PDB file of C-alpha atoms in Angstrom:
ATOM      1  CA  GLN A   1     107.813 106.405  85.138  1.00 52.00           C
ATOM      2  CA  LYS A   2     108.488 104.864  81.757  1.00 56.00           C
ATOM      3  CA  GLU A   3     106.963 106.869  78.959  1.00 88.00           C
ATOM      4  CA  VAL A   4     107.934 107.815  75.464  1.00 93.00           C
ATOM      5  CA  GLU A   5     105.663 110.288  73.715  1.00 94.00           C
ATOM      6  CA  GLN A   6     105.308 110.456  69.957  1.00 94.00           C
ATOM      7  CA  ASP A   7     102.867 112.252  67.664  1.00 90.00           C
ATOM      8  CA  PRO A   8     100.876 109.521  65.856  1.00 88.00           C
ATOM      9  CA  GLY A   9     100.411 111.567  62.684  1.00 89.00           C
ATOM     10  CA  PRO A  10      99.783 110.841  59.913  1.00 94.00           C
ATOM     11  CA  LEU A  11     102.565 113.021  58.586  1.00 96.00           C
ATOM     12  CA  SER A  12     102.297 113.485  54.828  1.00 97.00           C
ATOM     13  CA  VAL A  13     105.156 115.038  52.830  1.00 96.00           C
ATOM     14  CA  PRO A  14     106.093 115.172  49.125  1.00 97.00           C
ATOM     15  CA  GLU A  15     108.801 112.942  47.723  1.00 97.00           C
ATOM     16  CA  GLY A  16     112.270 114.433  48.121  1.00 97.00           C
ATOM     17  CA  ALA A  17     111.413 116.451  51.225  1.00 97.00           C
ATOM     18  CA  ILE A  18     113.340 116.303  54.479  1.00 97.00           C
ATOM     19  CA  VAL A  19     111.311 114.548  57.149  1.00 97.00           C
ATOM     20  CA  SER A  20     111.649 115.255  60.854  1.00 97.00           C
ATOM     21  CA  LEU A  21     110.226 112.754  63.341  1.00 97.00           C
ATOM     22  CA  ASN A  22     110.353 113.479  67.048  1.00 96.00           C
ATOM     23  CA  CYS A  23     109.847 111.918  70.464  1.00 96.00           C
ATOM     24  CA  THR A  24     110.108 113.021  74.050  1.00 96.00           C
ATOM     25  CA  TYR A  25     110.798 110.793  77.005  1.00 95.00           C
ATOM     26  CA  SER A  26     110.586 111.146  80.765  1.00 94.00           C
ATOM     27  CA  ASN A  27     112.969 108.560  82.240  1.00 91.00           C
ATOM     28  CA  SER A  28     116.336 110.130  83.045  1.00 90.00           C
ATOM     29  CA  ALA A  29     117.924 106.666  83.235  1.00 88.00           C
ATOM     30  CA  PHE A  30     117.579 106.135  79.488  1.00 90.00           C
ATOM     31  CA  GLN A  31     120.967 105.829  77.805  1.00 90.00           C
ATOM     32  CA  TYR A  32     120.132 103.944  74.607  1.00 90.00           C
ATOM     33  CA  PHE A  33     117.750 105.231  71.972  1.00 93.00           C
ATOM     34  CA  MET A  34     116.481 103.498  68.882  1.00 93.00           C
ATOM     35  CA  TRP A  35     114.378 104.139  65.848  1.00 96.00           C
ATOM     36  CA  TYR A  36     112.416 101.332  64.262  1.00 97.00           C
ATOM     37  CA  ARG A  37     110.540 101.296  60.970  1.00 97.00           C
ATOM     38  CA  GLN A  38     107.406  99.198  60.708  1.00 96.00           C
ATOM     39  CA  TYR A  39     105.611  98.512  57.459  1.00 96.00           C
ATOM     40  CA  SER A  40     101.955  97.560  57.570  1.00 92.00           C
ATOM     41  CA  ARG A  41     101.416  94.062  58.988  1.00 90.00           C
ATOM     42  CA  LYS A  42     105.148  93.518  59.478  1.00 93.00           C
ATOM     43  CA  GLY A  43     107.446  93.413  62.486  1.00 95.00           C
ATOM     44  CA  PRO A  44     109.497  96.469  63.483  1.00 96.00           C
ATOM     45  CA  GLU A  45     112.978  96.630  61.972  1.00 95.00           C
ATOM     46  CA  LEU A  46     115.832  98.477  63.605  1.00 94.00           C
ATOM     47  CA  LEU A  47     116.869 101.601  61.693  1.00 95.00           C
ATOM     48  CA  MET A  48     119.292 103.270  64.028  1.00 92.00           C
ATOM     49  CA  TYR A  49     120.464 103.285  67.602  1.00 88.00           C
ATOM     50  CA  THR A  50     122.377 105.908  69.534  1.00 90.00           C
ATOM     51  CA  TYR A  51     124.015 106.019  72.893  1.00 87.00           C
ATOM     52  CA  SER A  52     123.534 109.061  75.129  1.00 87.00           C
ATOM     53  CA  SER A  53     123.401 112.517  73.527  1.00 87.00           C
ATOM     54  CA  GLY A  54     124.661 113.294  70.059  1.00 89.00           C
ATOM     55  CA  ASN A  55     124.089 112.618  66.391  1.00 92.00           C
ATOM     56  CA  LYS A  56     124.460 109.509  64.292  1.00 94.00           C
ATOM     57  CA  GLU A  57     124.196 109.360  60.531  1.00 95.00           C
ATOM     58  CA  ASP A  58     123.543 106.388  58.267  1.00 94.00           C
ATOM     59  CA  GLY A  59     122.922 107.155  54.630  1.00 96.00           C
ATOM     60  CA  ARG A  60     119.785 109.285  54.334  1.00 97.00           C
ATOM     61  CA  PHE A  61     118.968 108.872  58.035  1.00 97.00           C
ATOM     62  CA  THR A  62     120.230 110.946  60.961  1.00 97.00           C
ATOM     63  CA  ALA A  63     119.316 110.240  64.571  1.00 96.00           C
ATOM     64  CA  GLN A  64     119.715 112.949  67.164  1.00 96.00           C
ATOM     65  CA  VAL A  65     119.422 112.747  70.941  1.00 95.00           C
ATOM     66  CA  ASP A  66     119.371 115.671  73.366  1.00 94.00           C
ATOM     67  CA  LYS A  67     119.349 114.240  76.873  1.00 93.00           C
ATOM     68  CA  SER A  68     119.183 117.651  78.499  1.00 93.00           C
ATOM     69  CA  SER A  69     115.735 118.211  76.993  1.00 94.00           C
ATOM     70  CA  LYS A  70     114.830 114.512  76.748  1.00 95.00           C
ATOM     71  CA  TYR A  71     114.227 114.866  73.016  1.00 95.00           C
ATOM     72  CA  ILE A  72     114.833 112.280  70.276  1.00 95.00           C
ATOM     73  CA  SER A  73     114.734 113.047  66.563  1.00 96.00           C
ATOM     74  CA  LEU A  74     115.035 111.174  63.290  1.00 97.00           C
ATOM     75  CA  PHE A  75     115.699 113.044  60.045  1.00 97.00           C
ATOM     76  CA  ILE A  76     115.167 111.475  56.646  1.00 97.00           C
ATOM     77  CA  ARG A  77     116.745 113.263  53.682  1.00 97.00           C
ATOM     78  CA  ASP A  78     115.571 112.879  50.091  1.00 97.00           C
ATOM     79  CA  SER A  79     112.485 110.984  51.262  1.00 97.00           C
ATOM     80  CA  GLN A  80     111.179 108.208  49.011  1.00 97.00           C
ATOM     81  CA  PRO A  81     107.727 106.599  48.714  1.00 97.00           C
ATOM     82  CA  SER A  82     109.343 103.432  50.100  1.00 97.00           C
ATOM     83  CA  ASP A  83     109.948 105.353  53.339  1.00 97.00           C
ATOM     84  CA  SER A  84     106.197 105.375  53.928  1.00 97.00           C
ATOM     85  CA  ALA A  85     105.758 103.407  57.154  1.00 97.00           C
ATOM     86  CA  THR A  86     105.224 103.816  60.882  1.00 96.00           C
ATOM     87  CA  TYR A  87     108.312 104.959  62.776  1.00 97.00           C
ATOM     88  CA  LEU A  88     108.720 103.914  66.396  1.00 96.00           C
ATOM     89  CA  CYS A  89     111.144 105.529  68.785  1.00 96.00           C
ATOM     90  CA  ALA A  90     112.348 103.662  71.865  1.00 94.00           C
ATOM     91  CA  GLY A  91     114.566 104.195  74.862  1.00 92.00           C
ATOM     92  CA  GLY A  92     116.116 102.115  77.613  1.00 89.00           C
ATOM     93  CA  PRO A  93     118.600 102.328  80.457  1.00 85.00           C
ATOM     94  CA  GLY A  94     122.200 101.430  79.781  1.00 72.00           C
ATOM     95  CA  GLY A  95     123.037  97.779  80.326  1.00 66.00           C
ATOM     96  CA  GLY A  96     119.420  97.026  81.095  1.00 65.00           C
ATOM     97  CA  ALA A  97     117.638  93.881  79.997  1.00 69.00           C
ATOM     98  CA  ASP A  98     114.121  94.615  81.148  1.00 72.00           C
ATOM     99  CA  GLY A  99     112.820  95.869  77.862  1.00 80.00           C
ATOM    100  CA  LEU A 100     112.883  99.020  75.813  1.00 88.00           C
ATOM    101  CA  THR A 101     110.054 101.503  76.192  1.00 91.00           C
ATOM    102  CA  PHE A 102     108.445 102.328  72.860  1.00 93.00           C
ATOM    103  CA  GLY A 103     106.519 105.310  71.613  1.00 94.00           C
ATOM    104  CA  LYS A 104     103.196 104.697  69.890  1.00 93.00           C
ATOM    105  CA  GLY A 105     104.673 105.403  66.469  1.00 94.00           C
ATOM    106  CA  THR A 106     104.304 108.113  63.815  1.00 96.00           C
ATOM    107  CA  HIS A 107     102.643 107.141  60.556  1.00 95.00           C
ATOM    108  CA  LEU A 108     104.618 108.705  57.689  1.00 97.00           C
ATOM    109  CA  ILE A 109     103.314 109.027  54.129  1.00 97.00           C
ATOM    110  CA  ILE A 110     105.621 110.100  51.308  1.00 97.00           C
ATOM    111  CA  GLN A 111     103.598 111.322  48.355  1.00 96.00           C
ATOM    112  CA  PRO A 112     105.092 110.536  44.890  1.00 94.00           C
TER     113      PRO A 112
ATOM    114  CA  ASN B   1     119.938  82.838  58.741  1.00 66.00           C
ATOM    115  CA  ALA B   2     116.237  83.053  59.637  1.00 80.00           C
ATOM    116  CA  GLY B   3     116.524  85.525  62.561  1.00 94.00           C
ATOM    117  CA  VAL B   4     113.425  85.424  64.774  1.00 97.00           C
ATOM    118  CA  THR B   5     110.655  83.083  63.622  1.00 97.00           C
ATOM    119  CA  GLN B   6     107.116  83.223  65.009  1.00 97.00           C
ATOM    120  CA  THR B   7     104.303  80.751  64.476  1.00 97.00           C
ATOM    121  CA  PRO B   8     101.446  80.835  63.762  1.00 97.00           C
ATOM    122  CA  LYS B   9     101.028  84.053  61.780  1.00 97.00           C
ATOM    123  CA  PHE B  10      97.288  84.221  62.400  1.00 96.00           C
ATOM    124  CA  ARG B  11      94.951  82.569  64.880  1.00 97.00           C
ATOM    125  CA  ILE B  12      91.345  82.908  65.974  1.00 97.00           C
ATOM    126  CA  LEU B  13      90.550  81.649  69.472  1.00 97.00           C
ATOM    127  CA  LYS B  14      87.287  81.309  71.290  1.00 97.00           C
ATOM    128  CA  ILE B  15      86.924  82.806  74.758  1.00 97.00           C
ATOM    129  CA  GLY B  16      88.333  80.414  77.355  1.00 96.00           C
ATOM    130  CA  GLN B  17      90.553  78.487  74.961  1.00 97.00           C
ATOM    131  CA  SER B  18      94.311  78.244  75.419  1.00 96.00           C
ATOM    132  CA  MET B  19      97.197  78.356  72.983  1.00 96.00           C
ATOM    133  CA  THR B  20     100.948  78.697  72.721  1.00 98.00           C
ATOM    134  CA  LEU B  21     102.647  81.229  70.497  1.00 98.00           C
ATOM    135  CA  GLN B  22     105.961  79.896  69.326  1.00 98.00           C
ATOM    136  CA  CYS B  23     109.153  81.931  68.976  1.00 98.00           C
ATOM    137  CA  THR B  24     112.584  80.695  67.986  1.00 98.00           C
ATOM    138  CA  GLN B  25     115.784  82.517  67.095  1.00 97.00           C
ATOM    139  CA  ASP B  26     118.971  81.266  65.472  1.00 96.00           C
ATOM    140  CA  MET B  27     121.300  84.122  66.388  1.00 94.00           C
ATOM    141  CA  ASN B  28     122.404  82.699  69.758  1.00 93.00           C
ATOM    142  CA  HIS B  29     120.944  85.724  71.534  1.00 94.00           C
ATOM    143  CA  ASN B  30     120.574  85.402  75.289  1.00 92.00           C
ATOM    144  CA  TYR B  31     117.873  88.059  75.643  1.00 93.00           C
ATOM    145  CA  MET B  32     114.364  87.432  74.382  1.00 95.00           C
ATOM    146  CA  TYR B  33     111.161  89.414  74.724  1.00 95.00           C
ATOM    147  CA  TRP B  34     107.436  89.217  74.086  1.00 97.00           C
ATOM    148  CA  TYR B  35     105.547  92.379  73.207  1.00 96.00           C
ATOM    149  CA  ARG B  36     101.953  93.002  72.259  1.00 97.00           C
ATOM    150  CA  GLN B  37     100.910  95.785  69.936  1.00 96.00           C
ATOM    151  CA  ASP B  38      97.402  97.200  70.012  1.00 94.00           C
ATOM    152  CA  PRO B  39      96.174  99.860  67.539  1.00 85.00           C
ATOM    153  CA  GLY B  40      97.294 103.305  68.687  1.00 80.00           C
ATOM    154  CA  MET B  41      98.820 101.907  71.866  1.00 82.00           C
ATOM    155  CA  GLY B  42     102.380 101.078  70.941  1.00 86.00           C
ATOM    156  CA  LEU B  43     104.366  98.045  72.014  1.00 93.00           C
ATOM    157  CA  LYS B  44     103.869  96.777  75.553  1.00 93.00           C
ATOM    158  CA  LEU B  45     106.274  94.310  77.163  1.00 93.00           C
ATOM    159  CA  ILE B  46     104.657  91.086  78.398  1.00 96.00           C
ATOM    160  CA  TYR B  47     107.606  88.947  79.529  1.00 96.00           C
ATOM    161  CA  TYR B  48     111.312  88.816  78.944  1.00 94.00           C
ATOM    162  CA  SER B  49     114.191  86.399  79.495  1.00 95.00           C
ATOM    163  CA  VAL B  50     117.893  87.009  79.965  1.00 92.00           C
ATOM    164  CA  GLY B  51     118.860  83.405  79.335  1.00 93.00           C
ATOM    165  CA  ALA B  52     117.734  79.805  79.466  1.00 94.00           C
ATOM    166  CA  GLY B  53     115.849  79.089  82.672  1.00 95.00           C
ATOM    167  CA  ILE B  54     115.386  82.771  83.580  1.00 95.00           C
ATOM    168  CA  THR B  55     112.196  84.734  82.901  1.00 96.00           C
ATOM    169  CA  ASP B  56     110.643  87.864  84.334  1.00 94.00           C
ATOM    170  CA  LYS B  57     107.437  89.858  84.034  1.00 95.00           C
ATOM    171  CA  GLY B  58     107.114  92.958  81.957  1.00 93.00           C
ATOM    172  CA  GLU B  59     104.484  95.666  81.992  1.00 91.00           C
ATOM    173  CA  VAL B  60     101.412  93.557  81.072  1.00 94.00           C
ATOM    174  CA  PRO B  61     101.981  89.916  82.149  1.00 96.00           C
ATOM    175  CA  ASN B  62      98.486  89.025  83.407  1.00 96.00           C
ATOM    176  CA  GLY B  63      96.891  86.179  81.467  1.00 96.00           C
ATOM    177  CA  TYR B  64     100.189  84.965  80.016  1.00 97.00           C
ATOM    178  CA  ASN B  65     102.974  82.554  80.920  1.00 97.00           C
ATOM    179  CA  VAL B  66     106.383  81.869  79.438  1.00 97.00           C
ATOM    180  CA  SER B  67     109.179  79.350  79.699  1.00 96.00           C
ATOM    181  CA  ARG B  68     112.761  79.334  78.427  1.00 97.00           C
ATOM    182  CA  SER B  69     114.224  75.860  78.401  1.00 96.00           C
ATOM    183  CA  THR B  70     116.701  76.559  75.584  1.00 96.00           C
ATOM    184  CA  THR B  71     118.536  79.612  74.267  1.00 96.00           C
ATOM    185  CA  GLU B  72     116.671  79.372  70.976  1.00 97.00           C
ATOM    186  CA  ASP B  73     113.036  79.069  72.078  1.00 98.00           C
ATOM    187  CA  PHE B  74     110.767  81.365  74.065  1.00 98.00           C
ATOM    188  CA  PRO B  75     107.106  80.263  73.822  1.00 98.00           C
ATOM    189  CA  LEU B  76     104.258  82.415  75.148  1.00 98.00           C
ATOM    190  CA  ARG B  77     101.282  80.618  76.646  1.00 98.00           C
ATOM    191  CA  LEU B  78      97.790  82.133  76.782  1.00 96.00           C
ATOM    192  CA  GLU B  79      95.503  80.501  79.322  1.00 89.00           C
ATOM    193  CA  LEU B  80      91.743  81.111  79.252  1.00 93.00           C
ATOM    194  CA  ALA B  81      91.779  83.530  76.337  1.00 95.00           C
ATOM    195  CA  ALA B  82      89.794  86.750  76.729  1.00 96.00           C
ATOM    196  CA  PRO B  83      88.749  89.362  74.120  1.00 96.00           C
ATOM    197  CA  SER B  84      91.213  91.796  75.750  1.00 96.00           C
ATOM    198  CA  GLN B  85      94.023  89.571  74.473  1.00 97.00           C
ATOM    199  CA  THR B  86      93.122  90.297  70.875  1.00 97.00           C
ATOM    200  CA  SER B  87      96.320  91.875  69.609  1.00 97.00           C
ATOM    201  CA  VAL B  88      99.408  91.421  67.479  1.00 97.00           C
ATOM    202  CA  TYR B  89     102.173  89.655  69.373  1.00 98.00           C
ATOM    203  CA  PHE B  90     105.828  90.195  68.590  1.00 98.00           C
ATOM    204  CA  CYS B  91     108.778  88.204  69.810  1.00 98.00           C
ATOM    205  CA  ALA B  92     112.196  89.857  69.805  1.00 96.00           C
ATOM    206  CA  SER B  93     115.748  88.938  70.684  1.00 95.00           C
ATOM    207  CA  SER B  94     118.899  90.829  71.521  1.00 92.00           C
ATOM    208  CA  LEU B  95     122.566  90.075  71.934  1.00 87.00           C
ATOM    209  CA  GLN B  96     123.160  92.590  74.733  1.00 80.00           C
ATOM    210  CA  GLY B  97     119.830  93.534  76.286  1.00 76.00           C
ATOM    211  CA  ASN B  98     118.862  97.129  75.622  1.00 73.00           C
ATOM    212  CA  ASN B  99     122.187  97.901  73.965  1.00 72.00           C
ATOM    213  CA  TYR B 100     122.112  97.978  70.154  1.00 74.00           C
ATOM    214  CA  GLY B 101     118.390  97.195  69.887  1.00 82.00           C
ATOM    215  CA  TYR B 102     116.272  94.167  69.187  1.00 91.00           C
ATOM    216  CA  THR B 103     115.525  91.910  66.230  1.00 94.00           C
ATOM    217  CA  PHE B 104     111.789  91.340  65.909  1.00 96.00           C
ATOM    218  CA  GLY B 105     109.838  88.495  64.407  1.00 97.00           C
ATOM    219  CA  SER B 106     107.048  89.076  61.914  1.00 96.00           C
ATOM    220  CA  GLY B 107     104.308  88.748  64.528  1.00 97.00           C
ATOM    221  CA  THR B 108     101.274  86.633  65.369  1.00 97.00           C
ATOM    222  CA  ARG B 109      97.892  88.243  64.808  1.00 97.00           C
ATOM    223  CA  LEU B 110      95.484  86.846  67.411  1.00 97.00           C
ATOM    224  CA  THR B 111      91.744  87.394  67.587  1.00 97.00           C
ATOM    225  CA  VAL B 112      89.695  86.161  70.555  1.00 97.00           C
ATOM    226  CA  VAL B 113      85.957  85.883  69.893  1.00 96.00           C
TER     227      VAL B 113
END
């Protein structure tokens, strides 16, 4: 079973707020987890990747993985209107080459 | 450094026609992928390749074919286009498979009428 579940939104928050985006997954073999940002009519761009459980921070973005509950999170601090986009989470088994499994994406709107 | 380049950006096909979506990357990545993205349905893997001469089916391969004669190029062939193939197609490449994520192209928006 290869599924990643994600609330499609839209999620609308005021500028400057902390945003929390979440996914759940079902495949216990997943070791690598990614977050992609996709602007309208553009290709997905890699924001962050993490390996196994734990946190990873990059600027205003923090990715969090809890493998025990099969839960993936992305936090955006000091959100900006330019963060308005669709955010895709993805997972895949370690060392695998047969493709990541993507969630359907959450549409995020940051209101100025 | 262009990354992953897809052509064409847009195309309208009539039912039963065929076409090739082009994808090329200049990062010397061994792994390449084709995904389709339908509204509200997320990205679905069509085919992937782990190197020149090696291809394998993904989740939704029916109606498509691929080849990988060079490291750089991974074209996707649509035979006998059907309305169900109306979608946005993304090509992606990776240095180490699922590790560290993929670099995506900007997509080809295909409509079959």
